[in-house]
Amino acid sequence: MFRLWKWYQNSLAVHPIKTQVVSSGLIWGFGDIAAQTITHSTAKSQRQIQTQINWRRVCTTSLFGFGFVGPVGHLWYEGLDRYIRSRLLLQPKSFRFVASKVAIDGFLFGPLDLLVFFTYMGFSAGKSVPQIKEDVKRDFLPAFVLEGGIWPIVQVVNFRFIPVRYQLLYVNFFCLLDSSFLSWLEQQEDAPWKQWLKSLVHFNKQKDEGG
């Protein structure tokens, strides 16, 4: 394990973007395998037909990690840190410093990541633009709401205690769970709990407008 850590440190120092691209691709691929396994296990418990791992889907999801999460994520975290330090002039690790990072990450990069993921998966599946729009309407809100209760906590720890150089490594560990969740969510299609969540948000919106 120590040798693996040293190898990662050296790779990150010499080839930071390449290292993040490769690690993100592998993590998202493993995440999709985990998501499919969970979905198949659930289907089996409900006495439905159990299918094999869809390796084409695994490759598609892994390519999302290679092509988007790795390079864009690396540039995002590095750029975010420089922006907070040089433009906002906030003291590193202070409450305002961490809170600003969490807020910007949650309201800018988080929604962008979800939007790109669902759009990419739609095109990869051969769906048309109208179909992809419907999928985004179906999946974006449940994902944003559920992730919104978890990622801020993860990022508080990240921005407060993890050095910038290793923040992506920290995030990648949670991306294994996140990629599993997003892949599982995308496979759920029009699950009843999604409809319930969307109706609940719609009801609260109508209540606010009426009040």
Tab-separated table of C-alpha atoms in Angstrom:
chain	number	residue	atom	x	y	z
A	1	MET	CA	0.000	0.000	0.000
A	2	PHE	CA	2.852	2.375	0.831
A	3	ARG	CA	4.505	1.720	-2.536
A	4	LEU	CA	1.198	2.361	-4.282
A	5	TRP	CA	0.852	5.660	-2.436
A	6	LYS	CA	4.385	6.698	-3.363
A	7	TRP	CA	3.714	5.788	-6.987
A	8	TYR	CA	0.582	7.888	-6.965
A	9	GLN	CA	2.413	10.845	-5.424
A	10	ASN	CA	5.141	10.672	-8.040
A	11	SER	CA	2.651	10.317	-10.887
A	12	LEU	CA	0.615	13.226	-9.570
A	13	ALA	CA	3.695	15.410	-9.318
A	14	VAL	CA	5.016	14.574	-12.789
A	15	HIS	CA	1.747	14.084	-14.726
A	16	PRO	CA	-1.074	15.609	-12.650
A	17	ILE	CA	-3.763	15.731	-15.334
A	18	LYS	CA	-2.923	12.320	-16.816
A	19	THR	CA	-2.970	10.778	-13.340
A	20	GLN	CA	-6.386	12.213	-12.570
A	21	VAL	CA	-7.739	11.213	-15.984
A	22	VAL	CA	-6.698	7.570	-15.564
A	23	SER	CA	-7.788	7.292	-11.920
A	24	SER	CA	-11.157	8.938	-12.618
A	25	GLY	CA	-11.847	6.654	-15.567
A	26	LEU	CA	-11.103	3.548	-13.520
A	27	ILE	CA	-13.143	4.747	-10.549
A	28	TRP	CA	-16.206	5.586	-12.633
A	29	GLY	CA	-15.963	2.242	-14.381
A	30	PHE	CA	-15.874	0.380	-11.063
A	31	GLY	CA	-18.722	2.569	-9.848
A	32	ASP	CA	-20.933	1.518	-12.745
A	33	ILE	CA	-20.144	-2.158	-12.127
A	34	ALA	CA	-21.194	-1.660	-8.508
A	35	ALA	CA	-24.397	0.118	-9.583
A	36	GLN	CA	-25.323	-2.661	-12.005
A	37	THR	CA	-24.578	-5.291	-9.365
A	38	ILE	CA	-26.877	-3.551	-6.885
A	39	THR	CA	-29.606	-3.204	-9.504
A	40	HIS	CA	-29.338	-6.868	-10.472
A	41	SER	CA	-29.370	-7.960	-6.825
A	42	THR	CA	-32.532	-5.928	-6.238
A	43	ALA	CA	-34.151	-7.458	-9.307
A	44	LYS	CA	-33.223	-10.922	-8.107
A	45	SER	CA	-34.709	-10.296	-4.659
A	46	GLN	CA	-37.925	-9.217	-6.372
A	47	ARG	CA	-37.868	-12.441	-8.456
A	48	GLN	CA	-37.173	-10.560	-11.644
A	49	ILE	CA	-34.840	-11.745	-14.385
A	50	GLN	CA	-31.232	-11.163	-13.465
A	51	THR	CA	-29.048	-9.906	-16.301
A	52	GLN	CA	-25.298	-9.923	-16.754
A	53	ILE	CA	-23.028	-6.913	-16.403
A	54	ASN	CA	-23.418	-4.594	-19.387
A	55	TRP	CA	-19.757	-4.072	-20.232
A	56	ARG	CA	-20.574	-1.594	-22.964
A	57	ARG	CA	-22.237	0.580	-20.364
A	58	VAL	CA	-19.230	0.163	-18.061
A	59	CYS	CA	-16.924	1.383	-20.839
A	60	THR	CA	-19.264	4.287	-21.585
A	61	THR	CA	-19.328	5.376	-17.953
A	62	SER	CA	-15.583	4.898	-17.639
A	63	LEU	CA	-15.044	7.150	-20.662
A	64	PHE	CA	-17.045	9.837	-18.856
A	65	GLY	CA	-14.487	9.645	-16.060
A	66	PHE	CA	-11.616	9.776	-18.549
A	67	GLY	CA	-13.010	12.560	-20.688
A	68	PHE	CA	-14.789	14.822	-18.221
A	69	VAL	CA	-14.328	14.087	-14.531
A	70	GLY	CA	-10.550	13.677	-14.674
A	71	PRO	CA	-9.423	16.690	-16.718
A	72	VAL	CA	-12.267	19.067	-15.884
A	73	GLY	CA	-12.266	18.116	-12.201
A	74	HIS	CA	-8.516	18.679	-11.948
A	75	LEU	CA	-8.700	22.100	-13.572
A	76	TRP	CA	-11.783	23.019	-11.530
A	77	TYR	CA	-10.293	22.390	-8.093
A	78	GLU	CA	-6.993	24.025	-8.958
A	79	GLY	CA	-8.752	27.028	-10.504
A	80	LEU	CA	-11.240	27.344	-7.650
A	81	ASP	CA	-8.446	27.501	-5.097
A	82	ARG	CA	-6.578	30.169	-7.069
A	83	TYR	CA	-9.758	32.221	-7.493
A	84	ILE	CA	-10.649	32.173	-3.791
A	85	ARG	CA	-7.100	33.092	-2.800
A	86	SER	CA	-6.299	35.773	-5.392
A	87	ARG	CA	-9.685	37.347	-6.137
A	88	LEU	CA	-11.640	37.044	-2.915
A	89	LEU	CA	-8.490	37.326	-0.793
A	90	LEU	CA	-9.826	35.001	1.888
A	91	GLN	CA	-7.581	33.406	4.471
A	92	PRO	CA	-7.002	29.693	3.663
A	93	LYS	CA	-8.967	27.251	5.834
A	94	SER	CA	-11.009	30.044	7.406
A	95	PHE	CA	-14.778	29.675	7.702
A	96	ARG	CA	-15.469	32.076	4.819
A	97	PHE	CA	-12.786	30.405	2.688
A	98	VAL	CA	-14.279	26.926	3.124
A	99	ALA	CA	-17.893	28.125	2.892
A	100	SER	CA	-17.185	30.018	-0.336
A	101	LYS	CA	-15.591	26.958	-1.909
A	102	VAL	CA	-18.435	24.678	-0.866
A	103	ALA	CA	-21.070	27.105	-2.172
A	104	ILE	CA	-19.373	27.723	-5.526
A	105	ASP	CA	-18.660	24.034	-6.013
A	106	GLY	CA	-22.195	23.016	-5.089
A	107	PHE	CA	-24.040	25.546	-7.222
A	108	LEU	CA	-21.737	25.647	-10.259
A	109	PHE	CA	-19.752	22.464	-10.742
A	110	GLY	CA	-22.300	20.123	-9.137
A	111	PRO	CA	-25.206	20.922	-11.498
A	112	LEU	CA	-22.835	21.036	-14.484
A	113	ASP	CA	-21.491	17.586	-13.632
A	114	LEU	CA	-25.007	16.133	-13.405
A	115	LEU	CA	-26.166	17.796	-16.607
A	116	VAL	CA	-23.154	16.597	-18.595
A	117	PHE	CA	-23.438	13.076	-17.155
A	118	PHE	CA	-27.094	12.529	-18.036
A	119	THR	CA	-26.702	14.166	-21.455
A	120	TYR	CA	-23.628	12.103	-22.262
A	121	MET	CA	-25.257	8.853	-21.145
A	122	GLY	CA	-28.277	9.651	-23.290
A	123	PHE	CA	-26.266	10.263	-26.447
A	124	SER	CA	-24.161	7.162	-25.725
A	125	ALA	CA	-27.342	5.093	-25.589
A	126	GLY	CA	-28.394	6.411	-29.001
A	127	LYS	CA	-31.261	8.518	-27.705
A	128	SER	CA	-32.610	11.562	-29.505
A	129	VAL	CA	-32.399	15.108	-28.156
A	130	PRO	CA	-36.085	15.144	-27.043
A	131	GLN	CA	-35.571	11.830	-25.245
A	132	ILE	CA	-32.483	13.153	-23.500
A	133	LYS	CA	-34.363	16.260	-22.400
A	134	GLU	CA	-37.019	14.049	-20.828
A	135	ASP	CA	-34.344	11.947	-19.105
A	136	VAL	CA	-32.686	15.069	-17.706
A	137	LYS	CA	-36.050	16.337	-16.435
A	138	ARG	CA	-36.639	12.942	-14.847
A	139	ASP	CA	-33.221	12.390	-13.249
A	140	PHE	CA	-31.635	15.792	-12.631
A	141	LEU	CA	-33.799	16.979	-9.737
A	142	PRO	CA	-33.704	13.713	-7.717
A	143	ALA	CA	-29.925	13.535	-8.155
A	144	PHE	CA	-29.392	17.193	-7.239
A	145	VAL	CA	-31.594	16.955	-4.146
A	146	LEU	CA	-30.102	13.716	-2.838
A	147	GLU	CA	-26.509	14.679	-3.577
A	148	GLY	CA	-27.119	18.118	-2.097
A	149	GLY	CA	-27.474	16.536	1.316
A	150	ILE	CA	-24.192	14.636	1.114
A	151	TRP	CA	-21.596	16.459	-0.988
A	152	PRO	CA	-21.494	19.693	1.051
A	153	ILE	CA	-20.373	17.666	4.080
A	154	VAL	CA	-17.781	15.843	1.997
A	155	GLN	CA	-16.470	19.111	0.581
A	156	VAL	CA	-16.286	20.869	3.955
A	157	VAL	CA	-13.815	18.231	5.086
A	158	ASN	CA	-12.042	18.386	1.732
A	159	PHE	CA	-11.562	22.155	1.613
A	160	ARG	CA	-10.763	22.464	5.313
A	161	PHE	CA	-8.299	19.644	5.913
A	162	ILE	CA	-7.024	18.239	2.578
A	163	PRO	CA	-4.140	19.970	0.747
A	164	VAL	CA	-5.112	21.193	-2.724
A	165	ARG	CA	-2.757	18.724	-4.367
A	166	TYR	CA	-4.674	15.772	-2.888
A	167	GLN	CA	-8.212	17.151	-2.965
A	168	LEU	CA	-9.014	15.296	-6.176
A	169	LEU	CA	-7.765	12.036	-4.701
A	170	TYR	CA	-10.068	12.577	-1.720
A	171	VAL	CA	-12.977	13.410	-4.013
A	172	ASN	CA	-12.228	10.390	-6.211
A	173	PHE	CA	-12.824	8.039	-3.287
A	174	PHE	CA	-16.287	9.492	-2.866
A	175	CYS	CA	-16.739	9.545	-6.649
A	176	LEU	CA	-16.678	5.747	-6.484
A	177	LEU	CA	-19.875	5.954	-4.429
A	178	ASP	CA	-21.167	8.885	-6.460
A	179	SER	CA	-20.663	7.153	-9.796
A	180	SER	CA	-22.433	4.093	-8.379
A	181	PHE	CA	-25.319	6.297	-7.280
A	182	LEU	CA	-25.620	8.196	-10.574
A	183	SER	CA	-25.396	5.027	-12.654
A	184	TRP	CA	-28.005	3.365	-10.441
A	185	LEU	CA	-30.216	6.468	-10.613
A	186	GLU	CA	-29.999	6.569	-14.409
A	187	GLN	CA	-31.000	2.903	-14.573
A	188	GLN	CA	-34.045	3.476	-12.348
A	189	GLU	CA	-35.853	5.352	-15.144
A	190	ASP	CA	-39.396	6.255	-13.961
A	191	ALA	CA	-39.183	4.698	-10.529
A	192	PRO	CA	-42.108	5.555	-8.170
A	193	TRP	CA	-39.833	7.277	-5.653
A	194	LYS	CA	-38.658	9.685	-8.361
A	195	GLN	CA	-42.230	10.636	-9.163
A	196	TRP	CA	-42.948	11.141	-5.464
A	197	LEU	CA	-39.922	13.401	-5.017
A	198	LYS	CA	-40.771	15.492	-8.061
A	199	SER	CA	-44.415	15.852	-6.942
A	200	LEU	CA	-43.271	16.870	-3.455
A	201	VAL	CA	-41.007	19.605	-4.815
A	202	HIS	CA	-43.747	20.743	-7.189
A	203	PHE	CA	-46.259	20.865	-4.306
A	204	ASN	CA	-43.930	22.951	-2.133
A	205	LYS	CA	-43.343	25.320	-5.041
A	206	GLN	CA	-47.066	25.785	-5.576
A	207	LYS	CA	-47.536	26.313	-1.835
A	208	ASP	CA	-44.903	29.039	-1.773
A	209	GLU	CA	-46.429	30.765	-4.785
A	210	GLY	CA	-49.894	30.551	-3.240
A	211	GLY	CA	-48.716	31.855	0.112
